């Protein structure tokens, strides 16, 4: 139980989606999901108990822990930025590119941190070169990450009536079920509609509809359930 409490800050972001999905499963699958989660958490301890020699293979405490601790802080920075973006988006503020800017600034911060920590004269020449290369990579990511995204599809608001009217006219319909807090949705949105795809939408007169379920709209929930999701 103590291991579960200690691991919560690290495991919660990854298990949150799995637990949310589990609540929509049948009782049997629900129990199986939590059983496998428990087995996964207990497995390292069982393995080390069965093979004590493996304990000697574990990393030893040292200066690397300070670097690791600082590196992990950037994940927290990115999380705070993402949650801030979700909050502002819910307030209907026109900052659709804020998430990309936050990611860019986080990457830029990582690059500056790497440069300051591994590119000092006290480091070996090889270490400084590697550190400089990593810093440049993150700096470039940060620079391009702060640029506003190119113009994409012109989305219309989803509704059952809009879908029915378009289909009645013989027009293809593409529905994007999304939510501001859904990070996977945002990644897909940034990469799934390149120029080639947009050209196909225009060629076939496809109507792009966005079903924004950020506030858990009952009609959108019902449509998602009808699709078996």
Short mmCIF file of N, CA and C in Angstrom, two decimals, residues 45-165:
data_model
loop_
_atom_site.label_atom_id
_atom_site.label_comp_id
_atom_site.label_asym_id
_atom_site.label_seq_id
_atom_site.Cartn_x
_atom_site.Cartn_y
_atom_site.Cartn_z
N UNK A 45 8.71 -5.74 -7.23
CA UNK A 45 9.04 -6.19 -5.87
C UNK A 45 9.11 -7.71 -5.81
N UNK A 46 8.20 -8.38 -6.50
CA UNK A 46 8.23 -9.85 -6.54
C UNK A 46 9.50 -10.32 -7.24
N UNK A 47 9.87 -9.64 -8.33
CA UNK A 47 11.06 -10.02 -9.08
C UNK A 47 12.33 -9.86 -8.23
N UNK A 48 12.44 -8.73 -7.52
CA UNK A 48 13.62 -8.50 -6.68
C UNK A 48 13.65 -9.46 -5.49
N UNK A 49 12.48 -9.84 -4.99
CA UNK A 49 12.43 -10.81 -3.88
C UNK A 49 12.86 -12.19 -4.35
N UNK A 50 12.48 -12.55 -5.57
CA UNK A 50 12.84 -13.87 -6.09
C UNK A 50 14.30 -13.93 -6.52
N UNK A 51 14.84 -12.80 -6.99
CA UNK A 51 16.23 -12.76 -7.45
C UNK A 51 16.94 -11.59 -6.77
N UNK A 52 17.37 -11.77 -5.52
CA UNK A 52 18.00 -10.67 -4.76
C UNK A 52 19.25 -10.11 -5.43
N UNK A 53 19.91 -10.90 -6.27
CA UNK A 53 21.13 -10.42 -6.93
C UNK A 53 20.84 -9.23 -7.84
N UNK A 54 19.60 -9.11 -8.29
CA UNK A 54 19.24 -8.00 -9.18
C UNK A 54 19.31 -6.65 -8.47
N UNK A 55 19.24 -6.68 -7.13
CA UNK A 55 19.32 -5.42 -6.37
C UNK A 55 20.63 -4.71 -6.66
N UNK A 56 21.69 -5.50 -6.87
CA UNK A 56 22.99 -4.91 -7.16
C UNK A 56 23.05 -4.22 -8.51
N UNK A 57 22.09 -4.52 -9.39
CA UNK A 57 22.05 -3.90 -10.71
C UNK A 57 21.33 -2.55 -10.70
N UNK A 58 20.65 -2.24 -9.60
CA UNK A 58 19.90 -0.99 -9.54
C UNK A 58 20.85 0.20 -9.45
N UNK A 59 20.48 1.35 -10.02
CA UNK A 59 21.35 2.54 -9.95
C UNK A 59 21.62 2.95 -8.51
N UNK A 60 22.85 3.34 -8.24
CA UNK A 60 23.23 3.78 -6.91
C UNK A 60 23.00 5.28 -6.76
N UNK A 61 22.69 5.73 -5.54
CA UNK A 61 22.53 7.18 -5.32
C UNK A 61 23.82 7.91 -5.67
N UNK A 62 23.66 9.12 -6.21
CA UNK A 62 24.82 9.90 -6.58
C UNK A 62 24.42 11.24 -7.17
N UNK A 63 25.38 11.98 -7.70
CA UNK A 63 25.07 13.29 -8.29
C UNK A 63 24.06 13.23 -9.42
N UNK A 64 23.97 12.07 -10.11
CA UNK A 64 23.03 11.96 -11.22
C UNK A 64 21.60 12.17 -10.76
N UNK A 65 21.31 11.90 -9.47
CA UNK A 65 19.95 12.06 -8.96
C UNK A 65 19.51 13.52 -9.01
N UNK A 66 20.45 14.44 -8.77
CA UNK A 66 20.12 15.86 -8.82
C UNK A 66 19.75 16.27 -10.25
N UNK A 67 20.52 15.77 -11.21
CA UNK A 67 20.20 16.07 -12.62
C UNK A 67 18.87 15.46 -13.02
N UNK A 68 18.63 14.23 -12.56
CA UNK A 68 17.37 13.57 -12.88
C UNK A 68 16.19 14.32 -12.28
N UNK A 69 16.36 14.79 -11.05
CA UNK A 69 15.29 15.54 -10.38
C UNK A 69 14.97 16.82 -11.15
N UNK A 70 16.00 17.52 -11.58
CA UNK A 70 15.78 18.76 -12.32
C UNK A 70 15.15 18.48 -13.68
N UNK A 71 15.59 17.39 -14.33
CA UNK A 71 15.02 17.05 -15.64
C UNK A 71 13.54 16.74 -15.53
N UNK A 72 13.13 16.05 -14.47
CA UNK A 72 11.73 15.71 -14.29
C UNK A 72 10.86 16.94 -14.05
N UNK A 73 11.47 18.04 -13.59
CA UNK A 73 10.68 19.24 -13.34
C UNK A 73 10.08 19.79 -14.62
N UNK A 74 10.73 19.53 -15.76
CA UNK A 74 10.20 20.05 -17.02
C UNK A 74 8.89 19.35 -17.40
N UNK A 75 8.71 18.12 -16.96
CA UNK A 75 7.43 17.45 -17.18
C UNK A 75 6.33 18.17 -16.40
N UNK A 76 6.67 18.63 -15.20
CA UNK A 76 5.70 19.39 -14.41
C UNK A 76 5.41 20.73 -15.06
N UNK A 77 6.45 21.39 -15.60
CA UNK A 77 6.23 22.66 -16.29
C UNK A 77 5.27 22.47 -17.47
N UNK A 78 5.51 21.41 -18.25
CA UNK A 78 4.67 21.14 -19.41
C UNK A 78 3.24 20.84 -18.98
N UNK A 79 3.09 20.09 -17.88
CA UNK A 79 1.75 19.77 -17.38
C UNK A 79 1.01 21.02 -16.94
N UNK A 80 1.70 21.90 -16.22
CA UNK A 80 1.09 23.16 -15.79
C UNK A 80 0.67 23.98 -17.00
N UNK A 81 1.53 24.04 -18.00
CA UNK A 81 1.19 24.78 -19.21
C UNK A 81 -0.03 24.21 -19.91
N UNK A 82 -0.10 22.87 -19.98
CA UNK A 82 -1.24 22.23 -20.63
C UNK A 82 -2.53 22.50 -19.87
N UNK A 83 -2.49 22.39 -18.55
CA UNK A 83 -3.69 22.65 -17.75
C UNK A 83 -4.11 24.11 -17.85
N UNK A 84 -3.14 25.01 -17.92
CA UNK A 84 -3.45 26.43 -18.09
C UNK A 84 -4.13 26.67 -19.44
N UNK A 85 -3.62 25.99 -20.46
CA UNK A 85 -4.23 26.11 -21.78
C UNK A 85 -5.67 25.59 -21.78
N UNK A 86 -5.90 24.46 -21.09
CA UNK A 86 -7.26 23.93 -20.98
C UNK A 86 -8.17 24.93 -20.29
N UNK A 87 -7.69 25.53 -19.21
CA UNK A 87 -8.49 26.49 -18.46
C UNK A 87 -8.85 27.70 -19.32
N UNK A 88 -7.86 28.26 -20.01
CA UNK A 88 -8.10 29.45 -20.83
C UNK A 88 -9.02 29.12 -22.00
N UNK A 89 -8.85 27.93 -22.58
CA UNK A 89 -9.72 27.53 -23.69
C UNK A 89 -11.16 27.41 -23.22
N UNK A 90 -11.37 26.91 -22.01
CA UNK A 90 -12.72 26.82 -21.46
C UNK A 90 -13.33 28.19 -21.24
N UNK A 91 -12.48 29.21 -21.07
CA UNK A 91 -12.96 30.57 -20.89
C UNK A 91 -13.22 31.26 -22.23
N UNK A 92 -13.12 30.48 -23.32
CA UNK A 92 -13.39 30.98 -24.66
C UNK A 92 -12.44 32.11 -25.07
N UNK A 93 -11.21 32.08 -24.58
CA UNK A 93 -10.21 33.05 -25.00
C UNK A 93 -9.58 32.57 -26.30
N UNK A 94 -9.39 33.46 -27.25
CA UNK A 94 -8.86 33.08 -28.56
C UNK A 94 -7.36 32.85 -28.49
N UNK A 95 -6.97 31.73 -27.90
CA UNK A 95 -5.56 31.37 -27.79
C UNK A 95 -5.37 29.92 -28.23
N UNK A 96 -5.83 29.64 -29.46
CA UNK A 96 -5.81 28.26 -29.93
C UNK A 96 -4.40 27.72 -30.10
N UNK A 97 -3.42 28.60 -30.27
CA UNK A 97 -2.04 28.15 -30.46
C UNK A 97 -1.26 28.12 -29.16
N UNK A 98 -1.93 28.34 -28.02
CA UNK A 98 -1.20 28.45 -26.76
C UNK A 98 -0.48 27.16 -26.39
N UNK A 99 -1.11 26.01 -26.66
CA UNK A 99 -0.48 24.73 -26.30
C UNK A 99 0.85 24.56 -27.01
N UNK A 100 0.87 24.90 -28.29
CA UNK A 100 2.11 24.78 -29.05
C UNK A 100 3.17 25.73 -28.50
N UNK A 101 2.75 26.92 -28.11
CA UNK A 101 3.69 27.88 -27.55
C UNK A 101 4.25 27.36 -26.23
N UNK A 102 3.39 26.78 -25.39
CA UNK A 102 3.84 26.24 -24.10
C UNK A 102 4.87 25.13 -24.32
N UNK A 103 4.58 24.24 -25.27
CA UNK A 103 5.53 23.16 -25.56
C UNK A 103 6.85 23.74 -26.07
N UNK A 104 6.75 24.76 -26.91
CA UNK A 104 7.96 25.38 -27.43
C UNK A 104 8.80 26.03 -26.34
N UNK A 105 8.14 26.75 -25.44
CA UNK A 105 8.87 27.40 -24.35
C UNK A 105 9.48 26.37 -23.40
N UNK A 106 8.76 25.26 -23.17
CA UNK A 106 9.30 24.20 -22.32
C UNK A 106 10.55 23.59 -22.96
N UNK A 107 10.48 23.33 -24.27
CA UNK A 107 11.65 22.79 -24.98
C UNK A 107 12.82 23.77 -24.93
N UNK A 108 12.53 25.05 -25.09
CA UNK A 108 13.58 26.06 -25.02
C UNK A 108 14.21 26.08 -23.62
N UNK A 109 13.37 25.94 -22.59
CA UNK A 109 13.88 25.89 -21.22
C UNK A 109 14.78 24.69 -20.99
N UNK A 110 14.40 23.54 -21.57
CA UNK A 110 15.23 22.34 -21.45
C UNK A 110 16.58 22.57 -22.11
N UNK A 111 16.56 23.19 -23.30
CA UNK A 111 17.81 23.46 -24.00
C UNK A 111 18.74 24.35 -23.20
N UNK A 112 18.19 25.40 -22.59
CA UNK A 112 19.01 26.31 -21.78
C UNK A 112 19.55 25.60 -20.54
N UNK A 113 18.72 24.73 -19.95
CA UNK A 113 19.16 23.98 -18.76
C UNK A 113 20.31 23.03 -19.11
N UNK A 114 20.15 22.31 -20.23
CA UNK A 114 21.22 21.40 -20.67
C UNK A 114 22.51 22.17 -20.92
N UNK A 115 22.39 23.32 -21.56
CA UNK A 115 23.59 24.12 -21.85
C UNK A 115 24.27 24.58 -20.56
N UNK A 116 23.48 25.06 -19.61
CA UNK A 116 24.05 25.55 -18.36
C UNK A 116 24.64 24.46 -17.49
N UNK A 117 24.14 23.23 -17.64
CA UNK A 117 24.59 22.15 -16.75
C UNK A 117 25.74 21.35 -17.35
N UNK A 118 25.76 21.18 -18.65
CA UNK A 118 26.76 20.29 -19.25
C UNK A 118 27.73 20.98 -20.22
N UNK A 119 27.60 22.27 -20.40
CA UNK A 119 28.48 22.96 -21.33
C UNK A 119 29.44 23.92 -20.64
N UNK A 120 29.64 23.76 -19.35
CA UNK A 120 30.58 24.61 -18.62
C UNK A 120 32.01 24.13 -18.86
N UNK A 121 32.97 25.00 -18.59
CA UNK A 121 34.39 24.65 -18.84
C UNK A 121 34.86 23.53 -17.92
N UNK A 122 34.14 23.30 -16.82
CA UNK A 122 34.54 22.24 -15.90
C UNK A 122 34.26 20.85 -16.47
N UNK A 123 33.43 20.78 -17.50
CA UNK A 123 33.09 19.49 -18.10
C UNK A 123 34.14 19.09 -19.13
N UNK A 124 34.18 17.79 -19.40
CA UNK A 124 35.08 17.29 -20.45
C UNK A 124 34.62 17.79 -21.81
N UNK A 125 35.56 17.86 -22.75
CA UNK A 125 35.22 18.39 -24.08
C UNK A 125 34.11 17.58 -24.74
N UNK A 126 34.18 16.26 -24.63
CA UNK A 126 33.15 15.41 -25.23
C UNK A 126 31.79 15.69 -24.62
N UNK A 127 31.75 15.85 -23.30
CA UNK A 127 30.49 16.15 -22.62
C UNK A 127 29.93 17.49 -23.08
N UNK A 128 30.81 18.49 -23.24
CA UNK A 128 30.36 19.81 -23.67
C UNK A 128 29.78 19.75 -25.08
N UNK A 129 30.41 18.98 -25.94
CA UNK A 129 29.92 18.87 -27.32
C UNK A 129 28.54 18.20 -27.37
N UNK A 130 28.42 17.11 -26.61
CA UNK A 130 27.12 16.42 -26.58
C UNK A 130 26.06 17.33 -25.98
N UNK A 131 26.41 18.01 -24.89
CA UNK A 131 25.47 18.93 -24.26
C UNK A 131 25.06 20.05 -25.19
N UNK A 132 26.02 20.59 -25.95
CA UNK A 132 25.71 21.67 -26.89
C UNK A 132 24.77 21.18 -28.00
N UNK A 133 25.02 19.96 -28.48
CA UNK A 133 24.16 19.40 -29.54
C UNK A 133 22.74 19.23 -29.04
N UNK A 134 22.60 18.68 -27.83
CA UNK A 134 21.26 18.49 -27.25
C UNK A 134 20.58 19.84 -27.03
N UNK A 135 21.34 20.83 -26.53
CA UNK A 135 20.78 22.15 -26.29
C UNK A 135 20.29 22.79 -27.58
N UNK A 136 21.06 22.63 -28.66
CA UNK A 136 20.67 23.19 -29.95
C UNK A 136 19.39 22.54 -30.46
N UNK A 137 19.29 21.20 -30.32
CA UNK A 137 18.10 20.48 -30.77
C UNK A 137 16.86 21.01 -30.06
N UNK A 138 16.92 21.09 -28.73
CA UNK A 138 15.76 21.59 -27.98
C UNK A 138 15.51 23.07 -28.27
N UNK A 139 16.58 23.83 -28.50
CA UNK A 139 16.41 25.23 -28.85
C UNK A 139 15.66 25.41 -30.16
N UNK A 140 15.99 24.58 -31.15
CA UNK A 140 15.30 24.64 -32.45
C UNK A 140 13.84 24.25 -32.29
N UNK A 141 13.59 23.18 -31.50
CA UNK A 141 12.21 22.77 -31.23
C UNK A 141 11.45 23.91 -30.57
N UNK A 142 12.09 24.55 -29.60
CA UNK A 142 11.44 25.66 -28.92
C UNK A 142 11.17 26.83 -29.84
N UNK A 143 12.10 27.12 -30.75
CA UNK A 143 11.93 28.25 -31.67
C UNK A 143 10.75 28.01 -32.60
N UNK A 144 10.72 26.83 -33.22
CA UNK A 144 9.63 26.54 -34.15
C UNK A 144 8.32 26.26 -33.41
N UNK A 145 8.43 25.81 -32.16
CA UNK A 145 7.23 25.52 -31.39
C UNK A 145 6.45 26.77 -31.03
N UNK A 146 7.12 27.92 -30.96
CA UNK A 146 6.43 29.15 -30.60
C UNK A 146 5.80 29.84 -31.80
N UNK A 147 6.02 29.30 -33.00
CA UNK A 147 5.38 29.88 -34.18
C UNK A 147 3.91 29.45 -34.24
N UNK A 148 3.01 30.34 -34.67
CA UNK A 148 1.60 29.96 -34.76
C UNK A 148 1.40 28.89 -35.82
N UNK A 149 0.46 27.97 -35.61
CA UNK A 149 0.23 26.90 -36.58
C UNK A 149 -0.37 27.45 -37.87
N UNK A 150 -0.14 26.76 -39.01
CA UNK A 150 -0.73 27.21 -40.27
C UNK A 150 -2.24 27.04 -40.25
N UNK A 151 -2.89 27.76 -41.16
CA UNK A 151 -4.34 27.69 -41.24
C UNK A 151 -4.78 26.28 -41.61
N UNK A 152 -5.74 25.75 -40.89
CA UNK A 152 -6.20 24.39 -41.13
C UNK A 152 -7.60 24.35 -41.70
N UNK A 153 -8.30 23.27 -41.42
CA UNK A 153 -9.67 23.11 -41.90
C UNK A 153 -10.60 24.11 -41.21
N UNK A 154 -11.62 24.51 -41.92
CA UNK A 154 -12.63 25.41 -41.36
C UNK A 154 -13.74 24.55 -40.76
N UNK A 155 -13.62 24.32 -39.46
CA UNK A 155 -14.56 23.43 -38.79
C UNK A 155 -15.88 24.13 -38.51
N UNK A 156 -16.96 23.36 -38.62
CA UNK A 156 -18.28 23.82 -38.23
C UNK A 156 -18.69 23.06 -36.96
N UNK A 157 -19.58 23.66 -36.19
CA UNK A 157 -20.03 23.03 -34.95
C UNK A 157 -20.91 21.82 -35.24
N UNK A 158 -20.61 20.72 -34.57
CA UNK A 158 -21.39 19.48 -34.78
C UNK A 158 -22.76 19.57 -34.14
N UNK A 159 -23.73 19.00 -34.82
CA UNK A 159 -25.06 18.78 -34.27
C UNK A 159 -25.71 17.69 -35.11
N UNK A 160 -26.67 17.00 -34.54
CA UNK A 160 -27.35 15.95 -35.30
C UNK A 160 -28.04 16.53 -36.52
N UNK A 161 -28.57 17.75 -36.37
CA UNK A 161 -29.25 18.41 -37.48
C UNK A 161 -28.28 18.73 -38.61
N UNK A 162 -27.08 19.21 -38.26
CA UNK A 162 -26.08 19.54 -39.28
C UNK A 162 -25.66 18.30 -40.06
N UNK A 163 -25.51 17.18 -39.36
CA UNK A 163 -25.15 15.93 -40.02
C UNK A 163 -26.26 15.48 -40.96
N UNK A 164 -27.50 15.52 -40.46
CA UNK A 164 -28.65 15.08 -41.26
C UNK A 164 -28.81 15.94 -42.51
N UNK A 165 -28.67 17.26 -42.37
CA UNK A 165 -28.83 18.15 -43.52
C UNK A 165 -27.76 17.91 -44.57
#
